[in-house]
Coordinates of C-alpha atoms in Angstrom, one line a residue:
M1 CA 56.9 -25.2 -97.6
I2 CA 55.7 -22.1 -99.5
A3 CA 53.4 -21.1 -96.7
V4 CA 55.6 -22.1 -94.2
T5 CA 58.5 -19.8 -95.7
Q6 CA 55.2 -17.1 -95.8
V7 CA 55.0 -17.1 -92.4
R8 CA 58.2 -16.5 -91.3
G9 CA 58.8 -13.4 -94.1
D10 CA 57.8 -9.8 -93.1
G11 CA 55.3 -10.5 -96.6
E12 CA 51.4 -10.6 -97.5
G13 CA 51.4 -14.3 -96.0
A14 CA 52.6 -13.0 -92.6
T15 CA 50.6 -11.0 -92.5
Y16 CA 47.6 -12.5 -93.7
F17 CA 48.4 -15.4 -91.0
T18 CA 48.1 -12.9 -88.3
K19 CA 45.3 -11.9 -88.6
Q20 CA 43.9 -15.3 -88.6
L21 CA 45.4 -15.3 -85.6
T22 CA 43.5 -12.4 -84.1
A23 CA 40.3 -13.4 -85.5
G24 CA 40.5 -16.0 -82.9
K25 CA 42.7 -19.0 -85.5
T26 CA 44.8 -21.4 -83.8
K27 CA 48.0 -21.7 -85.8
T28 CA 46.9 -25.1 -87.3
E29 CA 43.4 -22.9 -89.0
A30 CA 45.7 -20.0 -90.0
L31 CA 48.6 -22.4 -91.7
R32 CA 45.7 -24.9 -93.3
L33 CA 44.2 -21.0 -94.4
L34 CA 47.3 -19.5 -95.6
R35 CA 48.0 -22.6 -97.9
R36 CA 44.3 -23.0 -99.7
R37 CA 45.1 -18.8 -100.2
I38 CA 48.0 -20.0 -102.3
S39 CA 46.8 -23.0 -104.0
D40 CA 44.0 -20.6 -105.1
R41 CA 46.1 -18.2 -106.7
V42 CA 48.8 -20.4 -107.7
Y43 CA 44.4 -22.4 -109.6
R44 CA 43.9 -19.0 -110.8
A45 CA 47.7 -18.5 -112.4
L46 CA 47.6 -21.9 -114.1
L47 CA 44.1 -20.7 -115.7
A48 CA 44.8 -17.4 -117.0
D49 CA 48.3 -19.1 -118.4
Q50 CA 45.9 -21.9 -120.7
S51 CA 44.1 -19.0 -121.8
D52 CA 46.5 -17.3 -122.7
L53 CA 47.8 -19.9 -124.9
G54 CA 44.7 -20.7 -126.6
Q55 CA 43.7 -24.3 -125.5
P56 CA 41.0 -25.6 -124.1
L57 CA 40.9 -26.3 -120.5
D58 CA 40.5 -30.5 -121.3
P59 CA 43.0 -31.3 -120.4
L60 CA 42.8 -35.0 -121.1
P61 CA 43.5 -36.2 -124.9
A62 CA 41.1 -38.4 -126.6
P63 CA 41.2 -42.1 -126.1
M64 CA 43.4 -44.0 -128.5
S65 CA 42.5 -47.4 -130.3
L66 CA 44.3 -50.1 -129.7
A67 CA 42.9 -52.0 -132.7
A68 CA 45.8 -52.5 -135.5

């Protein structure tokens, strides 16, 4: 939904989408590339936020023992 919304507007996403179309990509390919670009930016932002908090990057807790 984010990619489709960006394509409809006048922002950076629409510019990138148009650039991909002029490079010979189909609409489907250009939209896929835009989605990937957005997800890469979100992932980098999450990593930066995680490191700012000083938390380890391993999100899994240690296994718990079921013995009582």
